[in-house]
Coordinates of C-alpha atoms and ligand atoms in Angstrom, one line a residue:
M1 CA 0.1 0.0 0.2
S2 CA 1.3 3.3 -0.9
T3 CA 1.7 5.6 2.0
T4 CA 4.1 8.2 0.9
I5 CA 3.2 11.9 -0.4
T6 CA 2.2 11.7 -4.0
K7 CA 2.4 15.3 -4.3
Q8 CA 2.7 18.0 -1.9
R9 CA -0.9 18.9 -2.3
V10 CA -2.7 15.3 -2.0
T11 CA -1.4 13.5 0.9
L12 CA -2.6 9.9 2.5
G13 CA -2.9 9.0 6.2
R14 CA -5.6 10.3 8.7
V15 CA -8.2 11.7 6.4
R16 CA -10.4 14.7 6.8
P17 CA -13.7 16.1 5.4
I18 CA -13.0 18.4 2.3
V19 CA -15.4 20.1 0.1
A20 CA -14.8 20.1 -3.6
P21 CA -17.1 22.2 -5.8
S22 CA -17.5 20.9 -9.5
V23 CA -16.1 23.3 -11.7
A24 CA -18.4 22.1 -14.4
K25 CA -21.3 24.1 -12.6
A26 CA -19.4 27.3 -12.2
N27 CA -20.6 30.3 -14.1
F28 CA -17.9 30.2 -17.1
L29 CA -18.2 33.9 -17.5
A30 CA -16.7 34.7 -13.8
L31 CA -14.8 31.5 -13.5
G32 CA -11.8 33.0 -11.8
A33 CA -14.2 34.8 -9.4
E34 CA -16.1 31.9 -8.9
L35 CA -13.2 29.6 -8.1
E36 CA -11.6 32.3 -5.7
A37 CA -15.2 32.6 -3.8
C38 CA -15.0 28.7 -3.3
T39 CA -11.4 28.8 -1.9
A40 CA -12.0 31.9 0.3
A41 CA -15.3 29.8 1.5
G42 CA -13.0 26.9 2.9
C43 CA -12.9 24.7 0.0
E44 CA -9.7 22.7 -0.4
W45 CA -10.1 21.0 -3.5
L46 CA -11.6 21.8 -7.0
H47 CA -13.1 19.1 -8.9
C48 CA -13.0 19.1 -12.6
S49 CA -14.9 16.9 -14.4
V50 CA -13.8 16.1 -17.8
Q51 CA -16.5 14.7 -20.3
D52 CA -15.4 13.5 -23.9
G53 CA -18.9 12.8 -25.3
V54 CA -17.7 9.3 -25.9
F55 CA -17.3 7.6 -22.6
V56 CA -19.6 10.1 -20.9
P57 CA -22.2 11.5 -23.5
K58 CA -21.9 14.8 -22.7
V59 CA -19.3 17.2 -23.3
S60 CA -17.8 19.5 -20.5
F61 CA -14.4 21.2 -20.8
G62 CA -10.8 20.2 -21.2
A63 CA -7.3 21.1 -20.2
P64 CA -7.3 24.7 -20.9
V65 CA -10.3 25.1 -18.3
V66 CA -8.2 23.2 -15.9
A67 CA -4.9 25.3 -16.4
A68 CA -7.5 28.5 -15.8
A69 CA -8.3 27.0 -12.5
R70 CA -4.8 26.2 -11.7
K71 CA -3.9 29.8 -12.2
A72 CA -6.8 31.3 -10.4
C73 CA -6.1 29.0 -7.5
P74 CA -2.7 28.3 -7.4
D75 CA -2.7 26.6 -3.7
T76 CA -5.8 24.6 -4.1
V77 CA -5.9 21.0 -5.3
I78 CA -6.8 20.7 -8.5
D79 CA -9.0 17.1 -8.8
V80 CA -9.7 16.0 -12.4
K81 CA -12.0 13.4 -13.2
L82 CA -11.5 11.9 -16.7
G83 CA -15.1 10.9 -18.1
C84 CA -12.9 9.8 -21.2
I85 CA -12.1 6.8 -23.4
D86 CA -8.8 5.9 -23.4
P87 CA -7.4 7.7 -20.4
E88 CA -4.0 6.9 -20.9
N89 CA -3.8 9.1 -23.9
R90 CA -5.1 12.3 -21.6
V91 CA -2.6 11.9 -18.5
A92 CA 0.2 14.1 -19.8
E93 CA -2.0 16.9 -21.3
F94 CA -3.9 17.3 -17.8
A95 CA -0.8 16.8 -15.6
A96 CA 0.8 19.8 -17.8
A97 CA -2.5 21.7 -17.1
G98 CA -1.8 21.6 -13.3
A99 CA -3.7 18.6 -12.0
D100 CA -2.8 17.4 -8.5
A101 CA -5.1 14.4 -9.0
I102 CA -6.3 12.5 -11.9
S103 CA -9.0 10.0 -11.4
F104 CA -10.2 7.6 -14.1
H105 CA -13.0 5.2 -14.8
P106 CA -11.4 1.2 -15.0
E107 CA -14.1 0.4 -17.7
A108 CA -12.6 3.3 -20.1
T109 CA -9.4 1.5 -20.6
K110 CA -8.0 -1.9 -21.3
Q111 CA -5.1 -1.5 -18.8
P112 CA -6.2 0.2 -15.7
A113 CA -2.9 -0.7 -13.8
A114 CA -0.9 0.9 -16.2
V115 CA -3.1 4.0 -16.4
A116 CA -2.5 4.6 -12.5
Q117 CA 1.1 4.1 -12.8
R118 CA 1.3 6.5 -15.7
I119 CA -0.5 9.2 -13.2
R120 CA 1.8 8.4 -10.9
D121 CA 4.9 8.8 -13.0
A122 CA 3.6 12.0 -13.9
G123 CA 3.8 13.2 -10.5
V124 CA 0.0 13.2 -10.0
A125 CA -2.2 11.4 -7.4
P126 CA -4.1 8.7 -9.2
G127 CA -7.4 7.9 -8.5
I128 CA -10.6 5.6 -9.7
V129 CA -14.2 6.4 -10.5
L130 CA -16.9 4.0 -9.5
N131 CA -20.2 4.5 -11.4
P132 CA -23.5 3.3 -9.9
G133 CA -22.6 -0.1 -12.3
T134 CA -19.2 -0.6 -10.9
A135 CA -18.9 -3.0 -8.0
V136 CA -16.3 -2.6 -5.3
A137 CA -15.1 -6.0 -5.9
S138 CA -14.4 -5.2 -9.5
V139 CA -11.6 -2.4 -8.8
A140 CA -10.2 -4.2 -5.4
P141 CA -7.2 -5.2 -7.3
L142 CA -6.6 -1.4 -8.2
L143 CA -7.2 -0.2 -4.6
D144 CA -3.5 -0.5 -3.5
M145 CA -2.3 1.5 -6.4
V146 CA -4.4 4.7 -6.1
D147 CA -5.1 7.6 -3.5
I148 CA -8.4 8.2 -4.3
A149 CA -11.7 6.7 -5.2
V150 CA -14.6 8.4 -6.5
V151 CA -18.2 7.2 -6.1
M152 CA -20.9 8.2 -8.3
L153 CA -24.2 8.7 -7.0
V154 CA -25.5 9.2 -10.6
S155 CA -24.4 8.0 -13.8
P156 CA -22.0 11.0 -15.4
G157 CA -23.9 13.1 -18.2
H158 CA -27.0 10.7 -18.1
G159 CA -28.8 12.2 -15.3
G160 CA -31.5 10.0 -14.0
P161 CA -31.9 8.3 -10.7
K162 CA -29.6 9.1 -7.8
Y163 CA -27.9 5.8 -6.1
T164 CA -27.5 7.2 -2.9
E165 CA -28.0 3.8 -1.0
Q166 CA -25.7 2.0 -3.2
A167 CA -23.1 4.6 -2.8
V168 CA -23.3 4.4 1.1
E169 CA -22.5 0.7 1.1
K170 CA -19.6 1.3 -1.6
V171 CA -18.1 3.9 0.7
K172 CA -18.3 1.6 3.7
A173 CA -16.6 -1.1 1.7
L174 CA -13.9 0.8 0.3
R175 CA -13.4 2.6 3.9
A176 CA -12.9 -1.0 5.3
L177 CA -10.3 -1.9 2.6
R178 CA -8.2 1.5 2.8
P179 CA -8.7 3.6 6.1
D180 CA -6.2 6.3 4.4
L181 CA -7.9 6.5 0.7
H182 CA -9.5 9.7 0.2
I183 CA -13.0 8.9 -0.5
S184 CA -14.7 10.9 -2.8
V185 CA -18.6 11.3 -3.4
D186 CA -20.0 12.7 -6.6
G187 CA -23.3 13.5 -8.2
G188 CA -26.2 15.5 -6.1
V189 CA -24.2 15.9 -3.1
N190 CA -26.2 18.3 -0.7
E191 CA -26.5 19.2 2.7
K192 CA -29.0 16.5 3.2
I193 CA -27.1 13.6 2.4
A194 CA -23.6 14.8 3.1
P195 CA -23.9 13.5 6.5
E196 CA -24.6 9.9 5.7
L197 CA -22.0 9.8 3.2
L198 CA -19.5 11.2 5.9
R199 CA -20.7 9.0 8.5
A200 CA -20.0 5.9 6.0
G201 CA -16.4 6.9 5.3
A202 CA -16.4 9.5 2.7
N203 CA -14.2 12.4 3.2
V204 CA -14.2 14.5 0.0
L205 CA -17.7 15.7 -0.9
V206 CA -17.8 16.9 -4.5
A207 CA -20.7 19.5 -5.0
G208 CA -21.6 21.5 -8.0
G209 CA -25.1 23.1 -7.7
A210 CA -25.1 23.1 -3.9
I211 CA -21.7 25.4 -4.0
F212 CA -22.6 27.3 -7.3
K213 CA -26.4 28.4 -6.6
A214 CA -25.7 29.6 -3.2
D215 CA -24.9 33.0 -2.6
D216 CA -23.3 32.4 1.1
K217 CA -20.7 29.4 -0.1
K218 CA -19.1 29.7 3.3
A219 CA -22.5 28.8 4.7
V220 CA -22.9 25.7 2.6
V221 CA -19.3 24.4 3.2
A222 CA -20.2 24.7 7.0
E223 CA -23.5 22.9 6.6
L224 CA -22.2 20.3 4.3
I225 CA -19.4 19.1 6.7
R226 CA -21.0 20.4 10.0
N227 CA -22.3 16.6 11.1
A228 CA -18.5 15.0 9.9
P229 CA -17.6 12.4 12.5
H230 CA -14.3 13.9 12.9
K231 CA -15.9 16.6 15.4
R232 CA -15.4 16.0 18.8
G233 CA -18.9 15.1 20.2
N234 CA -20.2 13.7 16.8
D235 CA -21.0 10.2 16.3
I236 CA -17.9 8.8 15.1
Q237 CA -19.4 4.9 15.2
A238 CA -19.2 4.4 11.5
A239 CA -16.2 5.9 10.7
D240 CA -14.5 3.5 13.3
D241 CA -16.3 0.4 12.0
H242 CA -14.5 1.1 8.9
S243 CA -11.2 2.3 9.9
G244 CA -8.9 -0.7 9.3
P245 CA -7.1 -3.1 11.6
A246 CA -8.6 -3.7 15.2
G247 CA -7.6 -1.0 17.3
S248 CA -6.7 1.6 14.7
A249 CA -8.2 4.7 15.1
S250 CA -11.0 6.4 13.2
A251 CA -9.8 7.2 9.6
F252 CA -11.0 11.0 10.2
E253 CA -8.6 13.8 12.1
D254 CA -9.8 15.5 15.3
D255 CA -9.2 18.7 14.2
A256 CA -8.5 19.9 10.8
C257 CA -11.7 21.0 9.1
P258 CA -12.2 24.1 6.8
D259 CA -14.5 25.5 9.1
A260 CA -13.1 24.5 12.3
Ligands
5SP301 O1 -19.3 15.2 -13.1 C1 -20.2 15.0 -12.3 C2 -21.8 14.4 -12.9 O2 -21.4 13.7 -14.0 C3 -20.3 15.7 -11.3 O3 -19.1 16.4 -10.8 C4 -21.6 17.0 -11.4 O4 -21.3 17.8 -12.1 C5 -21.7 17.4 -9.7 O5 -22.7 18.3 -9.8 P1 -23.9 18.3 -8.7 O6 -24.7 17.1 -9.2 O7 -23.3 18.4 -7.2 O8 -24.8 19.8 -9.2

């Protein structure tokens, strides 16, 4: 299992709650100001959902927008999710654009382990994305090769139902397998379902509409992680239940939190 620092901004170990606005939902006419407002509100990561119109039916944006986000927010983690066929062909481009993390769909490539290694060799933290139809068992052999698992609550680009309960079960299973992993949840995440996802063991909340539609982004960020199990006095049982070997502590830090 990798326990080293992959790149300065994405580290492994005792995880903490992080809010990652999904840049695709920003107002592109005011992108710099929108992203700066997110970081000022306490968002430590920015989530860039790249969709190629093939693996994901919609087209979102590419490396120039990622580079713009990097420029607007030089100290923020730029977390790229490649909704692209053959992600191996995109790694160099997004690493050069300034990505700190690149996640990909295992189904989008014939050689997922090689893609994870290519991302790491580029100095970027690798991650895998689990669509609603992707089982944890099917990605288990890859888990030791990545620093992030993104659990989708929706089918990217398709709309349709939100698979919250299935996502909660996947998060619990992933947390049991990798106590130090960044486990991200994505797709319709809001203040109502965030507590359940955090209790299950997720620590990165990707939120698009919830953040970008809000006038008071700081209040939304605070509300999203208000019941995070890392906070003293809150119920940390669920996180402890999935924190790895017997006797190990909760995966959640006690006191590192954007609004603490
Ligand atoms: O890439 C995707 C979905 O395909 C996500 O990153 C969404 O764009 C998140 O936005 P909300 O569903 O939270 O509004």
